[in-house]
Every structure is written in C-alpha cells, then in structure tokens.
Amino acid sequence: MPTEEGRPIFQLERINVYYNEAAAGRYVPRAVLMDLEPGTMDSIRSGPYGQIFRPDNFVFGQSGAGNNWAKGHYTEGAELIDSVLDVVRKEAENCDCLQGFQVCHSLGGGTGSGMGTLLISKIREEYPDRMMLTFSVFPSPKVSDTVVEPYNATLSVHQLVENADECMVLDNEALYDICFRTLKLSNPNCEYPLWNKNSSYFVEWIPNNVKSSVCDIPPTGLKMASTFVGNSTSIQEMFRRVSEQFTAMFRRKAFLHWYTGEGMDEMEFTEAESNMNDLVAEYQQYQDAATDDEEEYEEEIEGNHEG
C-alpha cells in the first residue's frame, strides 16, 4: 500500500474533516479544549499529544466548578463562555463546509455538565441548522468522584434533550456489568453462541433494523476494528438509575443550597426530574409496544401451525 511518511495514503483522504493542514505537512486538530481550571490543560500540554493542538484553542479559567452544575452553567462558566465561543467561531470560519459540532464531556462534575450544556445551547443558538452530536459520559456510583453526580447528570439531560441532535451515551458501569456479571466473561469478546442462546429475545418483525458497512482501511497500528452504534430501549435502565438517585437526594433537599447559592431555582430541579421521568416513560412505552407486537406475532405463528 502506498505510504506517506509511514502512513497509508488512504488514511489521509478525509483527514481534513477533523484536521487542518498546516505548514510542512503538519496536521492540527479542529478542536477547542476548555475547562474551568488550568490543571487539565497543563496535563494535556505536557502529554504526548500536547504539541499537536493550536495553543490559542486552550481556553480555561482559574477557579473550577467545584462539581457544581450551577457554577458551570450560570456563574463561573458564564464568565468564560464568550472566550470559548470566539475560538469556536474561528474554527467554524476555517471550515469549507461546516456540517456540525461534536462535544465530548462528562456529566458527573460541574464543568462538563454545567458549562458543557451551556456551550451546547449557545452553539445551537448561533448555528441552528448544524448538527449537534455529544459524547456524554454518565456517572456511576461504582466510579464516583462526588455525591452530587445524579444532580449534575439529570440537570444535563434536561438540556441535552432540548439542544442535542444525537447523544452517544457512555456508561462504564453498563459495560462492566454486561461483560463480567451478566455474560460471565473474563475476556470480553463477541461469540455467535451468545446470540444463538438469546435469539428469542431479538425482534424478528424488523428485518432491516441493523445497517452495516465495511471500511477496508484499518486504524493506524491495528489490523482491524469494529464499532456498533445502537438505540435500544434498554438505555432506560441507566436513566432510571440516575433518576432514582436524583429523587432520593432531592426529596431530602440534600446539598440543594450549593446550587441555589449560585442563583438556581428549585423549580429547575423539579422540571429536570420531570423531564428525566418522561424520557424513561417514553422508552418504556416503546418497549411495551414491542412486547405486545411480539406476543401477537407468536400467537399468529401458533395459529398458523394449528391450522
């Protein structure tokens, strides 16, 4: 395969989607990195990939959000957001054909959740006809940094439902449970016997519910890779888990003063809780409909056999 500086040429065909080509064949990511404290930015700069980013695209504050959604969304984040948007505009202006934005953030802390959703809403206002895709890491009690993570996540979901076109939910707890507890796998892999064993749980009346494609260009350093993106009603379990944790604290008004002290109103919590419950109910509705249709299908098959 033809190469350029050790890289297959095919891998560079669409590199301009995510990178700008600078002088001497150097590629600079179309990325804006933001945080409300300088520590993470310093870590990235001093890391192995720190030199590939444009220095002006590091935007950070000094105080942090203290794991508080309200600080990220209303106070500390609001003071920094204009500086972030200036850099976003510059990157957008450098695009020949801007298709949309991707935001990678965590919903457990204060910056990724509060300021992350603030940025998403501002970009939505300024670029209403562009796609907004998020990669949102949802918190888990098994890997928890702070007790108020359910507050931060639920307040964020309230915003994501309004302003994001697509949300890729990343839940490490689910991956852990599926591989080690449910499937009893010591080395997670993909085997056909697992599908055959559980084939009765697959909905047969949607024959084209999976779309697949093959890219014959492997990632650098790998012979092959696979990716699966799905929208399943099972995601409601994670939303329900976060919702129950939120409700348990909100009923006792636990830690609420941390948020109201930053200008939030208690009604925002009530609305966020209601929206999360509506989201769970909507997924449950589709799951119930699928179950009913499957039962009707099985009854029809049995009737045909008897006939």
Short mmCIF file of N, CA and C in Angstrom, two decimals, residues 78-200:
data_model
loop_
_atom_site.label_atom_id
_atom_site.label_comp_id
_atom_site.label_asym_id
_atom_site.label_seq_id
_atom_site.Cartn_x
_atom_site.Cartn_y
_atom_site.Cartn_z
N ALA A 78 -20.41 30.92 32.81
CA ALA A 78 -20.97 32.04 32.05
C ALA A 78 -19.93 33.12 31.81
N GLU A 79 -18.96 33.25 32.73
CA GLU A 79 -17.91 34.26 32.56
C GLU A 79 -16.91 33.85 31.49
N LEU A 80 -16.76 32.56 31.26
CA LEU A 80 -15.75 32.08 30.31
C LEU A 80 -16.33 31.75 28.94
N ILE A 81 -17.64 31.63 28.86
CA ILE A 81 -18.25 31.08 27.64
C ILE A 81 -17.99 31.93 26.41
N ASP A 82 -17.95 33.25 26.54
CA ASP A 82 -17.71 34.10 25.37
C ASP A 82 -16.33 33.86 24.77
N SER A 83 -15.35 33.63 25.63
CA SER A 83 -14.00 33.33 25.14
C SER A 83 -13.98 32.01 24.38
N VAL A 84 -14.72 31.04 24.86
CA VAL A 84 -14.81 29.75 24.18
C VAL A 84 -15.49 29.90 22.84
N LEU A 85 -16.59 30.66 22.81
CA LEU A 85 -17.34 30.85 21.56
C LEU A 85 -16.52 31.57 20.51
N ASP A 86 -15.65 32.48 20.94
CA ASP A 86 -14.78 33.18 19.98
C ASP A 86 -13.89 32.17 19.25
N VAL A 87 -13.33 31.22 19.99
CA VAL A 87 -12.46 30.22 19.38
C VAL A 87 -13.28 29.27 18.50
N VAL A 88 -14.49 28.93 18.95
CA VAL A 88 -15.36 28.07 18.15
C VAL A 88 -15.68 28.74 16.81
N ARG A 89 -15.97 30.05 16.85
CA ARG A 89 -16.28 30.78 15.61
C ARG A 89 -15.10 30.75 14.64
N LYS A 90 -13.90 30.94 15.17
CA LYS A 90 -12.72 30.93 14.31
C LYS A 90 -12.54 29.58 13.64
N GLU A 91 -12.77 28.51 14.39
CA GLU A 91 -12.65 27.18 13.81
C GLU A 91 -13.75 26.95 12.77
N ALA A 92 -14.94 27.43 13.06
CA ALA A 92 -16.06 27.27 12.12
C ALA A 92 -15.79 28.03 10.82
N GLU A 93 -15.21 29.22 10.94
CA GLU A 93 -14.91 30.03 9.76
C GLU A 93 -13.85 29.39 8.88
N ASN A 94 -13.00 28.56 9.47
CA ASN A 94 -11.95 27.89 8.70
C ASN A 94 -12.44 26.65 7.97
N CYS A 95 -13.71 26.30 8.18
CA CYS A 95 -14.27 25.12 7.52
C CYS A 95 -14.84 25.49 6.15
N ASP A 96 -14.59 24.66 5.15
CA ASP A 96 -15.18 24.87 3.83
C ASP A 96 -16.66 24.54 3.83
N CYS A 97 -17.02 23.50 4.55
CA CYS A 97 -18.43 23.06 4.59
C CYS A 97 -18.72 22.54 5.99
N LEU A 98 -19.12 23.43 6.87
CA LEU A 98 -19.36 23.06 8.27
C LEU A 98 -20.62 22.19 8.38
N GLN A 99 -20.44 20.97 8.84
CA GLN A 99 -21.58 20.05 8.98
C GLN A 99 -22.16 20.06 10.38
N GLY A 100 -21.33 20.24 11.37
CA GLY A 100 -21.85 20.21 12.73
C GLY A 100 -20.75 20.24 13.76
N PHE A 101 -21.13 19.95 15.00
CA PHE A 101 -20.21 20.02 16.13
C PHE A 101 -20.29 18.73 16.94
N GLN A 102 -19.16 18.34 17.50
CA GLN A 102 -19.11 17.21 18.42
C GLN A 102 -18.58 17.70 19.76
N VAL A 103 -19.29 17.39 20.81
CA VAL A 103 -18.89 17.80 22.16
C VAL A 103 -18.66 16.55 23.00
N CYS A 104 -17.45 16.42 23.53
CA CYS A 104 -17.11 15.32 24.42
C CYS A 104 -17.06 15.87 25.85
N HIS A 105 -17.88 15.32 26.73
CA HIS A 105 -17.92 15.86 28.09
C HIS A 105 -18.43 14.80 29.06
N SER A 106 -18.13 15.02 30.32
CA SER A 106 -18.62 14.16 31.38
C SER A 106 -19.76 14.88 32.10
N LEU A 107 -20.75 14.11 32.55
CA LEU A 107 -21.91 14.72 33.20
C LEU A 107 -21.85 14.63 34.72
N GLY A 108 -20.79 14.08 35.26
CA GLY A 108 -20.71 13.91 36.70
C GLY A 108 -20.22 15.13 37.44
N GLY A 109 -19.24 15.84 36.87
CA GLY A 109 -18.68 17.02 37.52
C GLY A 109 -19.46 18.28 37.23
N GLY A 110 -18.83 19.42 37.45
CA GLY A 110 -19.52 20.68 37.24
C GLY A 110 -19.25 21.32 35.90
N THR A 111 -18.02 21.19 35.40
CA THR A 111 -17.67 21.85 34.14
C THR A 111 -18.27 21.13 32.93
N GLY A 112 -18.03 19.84 32.80
CA GLY A 112 -18.55 19.10 31.66
C GLY A 112 -20.05 19.11 31.60
N SER A 113 -20.69 19.06 32.75
CA SER A 113 -22.16 19.04 32.79
C SER A 113 -22.73 20.44 32.63
N GLY A 114 -22.35 21.35 33.53
CA GLY A 114 -22.91 22.69 33.52
C GLY A 114 -22.44 23.55 32.37
N MET A 115 -21.12 23.72 32.25
CA MET A 115 -20.60 24.54 31.16
C MET A 115 -20.72 23.83 29.83
N GLY A 116 -20.63 22.51 29.85
CA GLY A 116 -20.78 21.75 28.61
C GLY A 116 -22.15 21.97 27.98
N THR A 117 -23.20 21.89 28.79
CA THR A 117 -24.54 22.11 28.26
C THR A 117 -24.79 23.58 27.93
N LEU A 118 -24.11 24.48 28.63
CA LEU A 118 -24.21 25.90 28.29
C LEU A 118 -23.61 26.14 26.91
N LEU A 119 -22.45 25.55 26.65
CA LEU A 119 -21.81 25.69 25.34
C LEU A 119 -22.70 25.11 24.24
N ILE A 120 -23.29 23.96 24.50
CA ILE A 120 -24.16 23.32 23.51
C ILE A 120 -25.34 24.22 23.17
N SER A 121 -25.94 24.83 24.19
CA SER A 121 -27.10 25.70 23.94
C SER A 121 -26.69 26.96 23.18
N LYS A 122 -25.51 27.50 23.47
CA LYS A 122 -25.03 28.70 22.77
C LYS A 122 -24.72 28.38 21.30
N ILE A 123 -24.09 27.24 21.06
CA ILE A 123 -23.80 26.83 19.68
C ILE A 123 -25.10 26.60 18.93
N ARG A 124 -26.08 26.01 19.59
CA ARG A 124 -27.38 25.78 18.96
C ARG A 124 -28.03 27.10 18.55
N GLU A 125 -27.90 28.13 19.39
CA GLU A 125 -28.46 29.44 19.06
C GLU A 125 -27.77 30.05 17.85
N GLU A 126 -26.45 29.92 17.80
CA GLU A 126 -25.67 30.57 16.76
C GLU A 126 -25.64 29.77 15.45
N TYR A 127 -25.73 28.45 15.56
CA TYR A 127 -25.70 27.59 14.37
C TYR A 127 -26.90 26.64 14.41
N PRO A 128 -28.11 27.16 14.29
CA PRO A 128 -29.31 26.33 14.49
C PRO A 128 -29.51 25.24 13.45
N ASP A 129 -28.89 25.40 12.27
CA ASP A 129 -29.09 24.41 11.20
C ASP A 129 -27.95 23.42 11.09
N ARG A 130 -27.06 23.37 12.08
CA ARG A 130 -25.94 22.43 12.07
C ARG A 130 -26.18 21.32 13.10
N MET A 131 -25.65 20.15 12.80
CA MET A 131 -25.83 19.00 13.68
C MET A 131 -25.06 19.18 14.98
N MET A 132 -25.67 18.74 16.06
CA MET A 132 -25.00 18.75 17.36
C MET A 132 -24.97 17.32 17.89
N LEU A 133 -23.78 16.77 17.96
CA LEU A 133 -23.57 15.41 18.44
C LEU A 133 -22.74 15.46 19.72
N THR A 134 -23.19 14.76 20.75
CA THR A 134 -22.44 14.75 22.00
C THR A 134 -21.99 13.33 22.35
N PHE A 135 -20.84 13.24 22.97
CA PHE A 135 -20.37 12.00 23.58
C PHE A 135 -20.39 12.27 25.08
N SER A 136 -21.41 11.79 25.75
CA SER A 136 -21.67 12.16 27.14
C SER A 136 -21.41 10.98 28.08
N VAL A 137 -20.46 11.16 28.98
CA VAL A 137 -20.11 10.12 29.94
C VAL A 137 -21.00 10.26 31.16
N PHE A 138 -21.85 9.27 31.40
CA PHE A 138 -22.77 9.32 32.53
C PHE A 138 -22.11 8.75 33.78
N PRO A 139 -22.40 9.33 34.93
CA PRO A 139 -21.74 8.91 36.17
C PRO A 139 -22.24 7.56 36.66
N SER A 140 -21.42 6.93 37.47
CA SER A 140 -21.75 5.64 38.06
C SER A 140 -21.32 5.63 39.52
N PRO A 141 -22.15 5.12 40.42
CA PRO A 141 -21.75 5.04 41.83
C PRO A 141 -20.50 4.19 42.04
N LYS A 142 -20.24 3.27 41.11
CA LYS A 142 -19.07 2.41 41.25
C LYS A 142 -17.77 3.16 41.02
N VAL A 143 -17.85 4.21 40.23
CA VAL A 143 -16.67 5.04 39.98
C VAL A 143 -17.09 6.49 40.19
N SER A 144 -17.28 6.85 41.44
CA SER A 144 -17.87 8.15 41.75
C SER A 144 -16.86 9.09 42.38
N ASP A 145 -16.87 10.34 41.91
CA ASP A 145 -16.00 11.36 42.48
C ASP A 145 -16.72 12.21 43.52
N THR A 146 -18.04 12.33 43.39
CA THR A 146 -18.78 13.22 44.27
C THR A 146 -20.22 12.75 44.42
N VAL A 147 -20.82 13.07 45.55
CA VAL A 147 -22.17 12.59 45.86
C VAL A 147 -23.24 13.27 45.02
N VAL A 148 -22.95 14.44 44.47
CA VAL A 148 -23.99 15.19 43.73
C VAL A 148 -24.00 14.86 42.23
N GLU A 149 -23.32 13.82 41.82
CA GLU A 149 -23.30 13.45 40.40
C GLU A 149 -24.71 13.25 39.81
N PRO A 150 -25.66 12.62 40.53
CA PRO A 150 -27.01 12.48 39.97
C PRO A 150 -27.68 13.83 39.69
N TYR A 151 -27.43 14.83 40.53
CA TYR A 151 -27.95 16.17 40.26
C TYR A 151 -27.39 16.70 38.94
N ASN A 152 -26.07 16.64 38.82
CA ASN A 152 -25.41 17.20 37.64
C ASN A 152 -25.86 16.49 36.36
N ALA A 153 -25.97 15.17 36.42
CA ALA A 153 -26.35 14.41 35.23
C ALA A 153 -27.80 14.69 34.83
N THR A 154 -28.70 14.74 35.80
CA THR A 154 -30.12 14.96 35.49
C THR A 154 -30.36 16.36 34.94
N LEU A 155 -29.70 17.35 35.52
CA LEU A 155 -29.82 18.72 35.00
C LEU A 155 -29.26 18.80 33.58
N SER A 156 -28.25 18.00 33.29
CA SER A 156 -27.65 18.00 31.95
C SER A 156 -28.56 17.33 30.93
N VAL A 157 -29.17 16.21 31.30
CA VAL A 157 -30.08 15.52 30.39
C VAL A 157 -31.22 16.44 29.98
N HIS A 158 -31.70 17.23 30.94
CA HIS A 158 -32.74 18.22 30.66
C HIS A 158 -32.32 19.13 29.51
N GLN A 159 -31.05 19.53 29.48
CA GLN A 159 -30.53 20.40 28.42
C GLN A 159 -30.25 19.64 27.13
N LEU A 160 -29.72 18.43 27.25
CA LEU A 160 -29.36 17.65 26.06
C LEU A 160 -30.60 17.29 25.24
N VAL A 161 -31.69 16.98 25.91
CA VAL A 161 -32.93 16.65 25.20
C VAL A 161 -33.38 17.82 24.34
N GLU A 162 -33.14 19.04 24.84
CA GLU A 162 -33.58 20.24 24.13
C GLU A 162 -32.65 20.62 22.98
N ASN A 163 -31.34 20.45 23.17
CA ASN A 163 -30.38 21.08 22.26
C ASN A 163 -29.48 20.15 21.46
N ALA A 164 -29.47 18.87 21.75
CA ALA A 164 -28.60 17.93 21.02
C ALA A 164 -29.41 17.12 20.02
N ASP A 165 -28.84 16.92 18.83
CA ASP A 165 -29.49 16.08 17.83
C ASP A 165 -29.22 14.60 18.09
N GLU A 166 -28.02 14.31 18.52
CA GLU A 166 -27.63 12.93 18.83
C GLU A 166 -26.80 12.94 20.10
N CYS A 167 -27.03 11.96 20.95
CA CYS A 167 -26.26 11.86 22.19
C CYS A 167 -25.74 10.43 22.33
N MET A 168 -24.44 10.28 22.23
CA MET A 168 -23.81 8.97 22.41
C MET A 168 -23.56 8.78 23.91
N VAL A 169 -24.34 7.90 24.51
CA VAL A 169 -24.27 7.69 25.96
C VAL A 169 -23.15 6.69 26.28
N LEU A 170 -22.22 7.11 27.09
CA LEU A 170 -21.11 6.26 27.51
C LEU A 170 -21.30 5.93 28.99
N ASP A 171 -21.54 4.67 29.28
CA ASP A 171 -21.82 4.24 30.65
C ASP A 171 -20.90 3.07 31.00
N ASN A 172 -19.82 3.37 31.70
CA ASN A 172 -18.85 2.33 32.02
C ASN A 172 -19.43 1.24 32.92
N GLU A 173 -20.38 1.62 33.77
CA GLU A 173 -20.97 0.62 34.65
C GLU A 173 -21.70 -0.46 33.85
N ALA A 174 -22.40 -0.03 32.81
CA ALA A 174 -23.13 -0.99 31.98
C ALA A 174 -22.17 -1.95 31.29
N LEU A 175 -21.08 -1.43 30.75
CA LEU A 175 -20.10 -2.29 30.09
C LEU A 175 -19.52 -3.30 31.06
N TYR A 176 -19.22 -2.85 32.25
CA TYR A 176 -18.65 -3.74 33.26
C TYR A 176 -19.64 -4.84 33.62
N ASP A 177 -20.89 -4.45 33.88
CA ASP A 177 -21.89 -5.43 34.30
C ASP A 177 -22.19 -6.45 33.21
N ILE A 178 -22.30 -5.98 31.97
CA ILE A 178 -22.61 -6.88 30.86
C ILE A 178 -21.52 -7.94 30.70
N CYS A 179 -20.28 -7.49 30.71
CA CYS A 179 -19.17 -8.40 30.44
C CYS A 179 -18.89 -9.36 31.59
N PHE A 180 -18.89 -8.86 32.81
CA PHE A 180 -18.41 -9.67 33.92
C PHE A 180 -19.53 -10.31 34.74
N ARG A 181 -20.62 -9.59 34.95
CA ARG A 181 -21.68 -10.15 35.79
C ARG A 181 -22.71 -10.92 34.97
N THR A 182 -23.19 -10.32 33.89
CA THR A 182 -24.26 -10.94 33.11
C THR A 182 -23.74 -12.06 32.22
N LEU A 183 -22.71 -11.78 31.43
CA LEU A 183 -22.20 -12.77 30.49
C LEU A 183 -21.13 -13.68 31.07
N LYS A 184 -20.66 -13.35 32.29
CA LYS A 184 -19.64 -14.17 32.95
C LYS A 184 -18.39 -14.31 32.08
N LEU A 185 -18.00 -13.22 31.43
CA LEU A 185 -16.84 -13.26 30.54
C LEU A 185 -15.61 -12.71 31.26
N SER A 186 -14.54 -13.50 31.27
CA SER A 186 -13.30 -12.99 31.82
C SER A 186 -12.55 -12.16 30.79
N ASN A 187 -12.69 -12.56 29.51
CA ASN A 187 -12.12 -11.80 28.40
C ASN A 187 -13.24 -11.44 27.44
N PRO A 188 -13.79 -10.24 27.53
CA PRO A 188 -14.94 -9.87 26.69
C PRO A 188 -14.64 -10.03 25.21
N ASN A 189 -15.53 -10.73 24.51
CA ASN A 189 -15.42 -10.87 23.06
C ASN A 189 -16.83 -11.04 22.50
N CYS A 190 -16.92 -11.31 21.23
CA CYS A 190 -18.22 -11.43 20.57
C CYS A 190 -18.33 -12.81 19.94
N GLU A 191 -19.18 -13.65 20.51
CA GLU A 191 -19.30 -15.02 20.03
C GLU A 191 -20.72 -15.29 19.56
N TYR A 192 -20.83 -16.03 18.49
CA TYR A 192 -22.16 -16.38 17.97
C TYR A 192 -22.98 -17.22 18.94
N PRO A 193 -22.37 -18.10 19.76
CA PRO A 193 -23.20 -18.86 20.70
C PRO A 193 -24.04 -17.97 21.62
N LEU A 194 -23.52 -16.79 21.96
CA LEU A 194 -24.29 -15.88 22.80
C LEU A 194 -25.54 -15.42 22.08
N TRP A 195 -25.41 -15.14 20.79
CA TRP A 195 -26.57 -14.71 20.00
C TRP A 195 -27.57 -15.86 19.89
N ASN A 196 -27.07 -17.06 19.61
CA ASN A 196 -27.96 -18.20 19.45
C ASN A 196 -28.72 -18.51 20.74
N LYS A 197 -28.03 -18.38 21.85
CA LYS A 197 -28.65 -18.68 23.14
C LYS A 197 -29.79 -17.72 23.44
N ASN A 198 -29.65 -16.46 23.01
CA ASN A 198 -30.65 -15.44 23.33
C ASN A 198 -31.43 -14.98 22.11
N SER A 199 -31.46 -15.81 21.07
CA SER A 199 -32.10 -15.39 19.82
C SER A 199 -33.59 -15.10 19.99
N SER A 200 -34.22 -15.72 20.99
CA SER A 200 -35.66 -15.50 21.18
C SER A 200 -35.96 -14.08 21.63
#
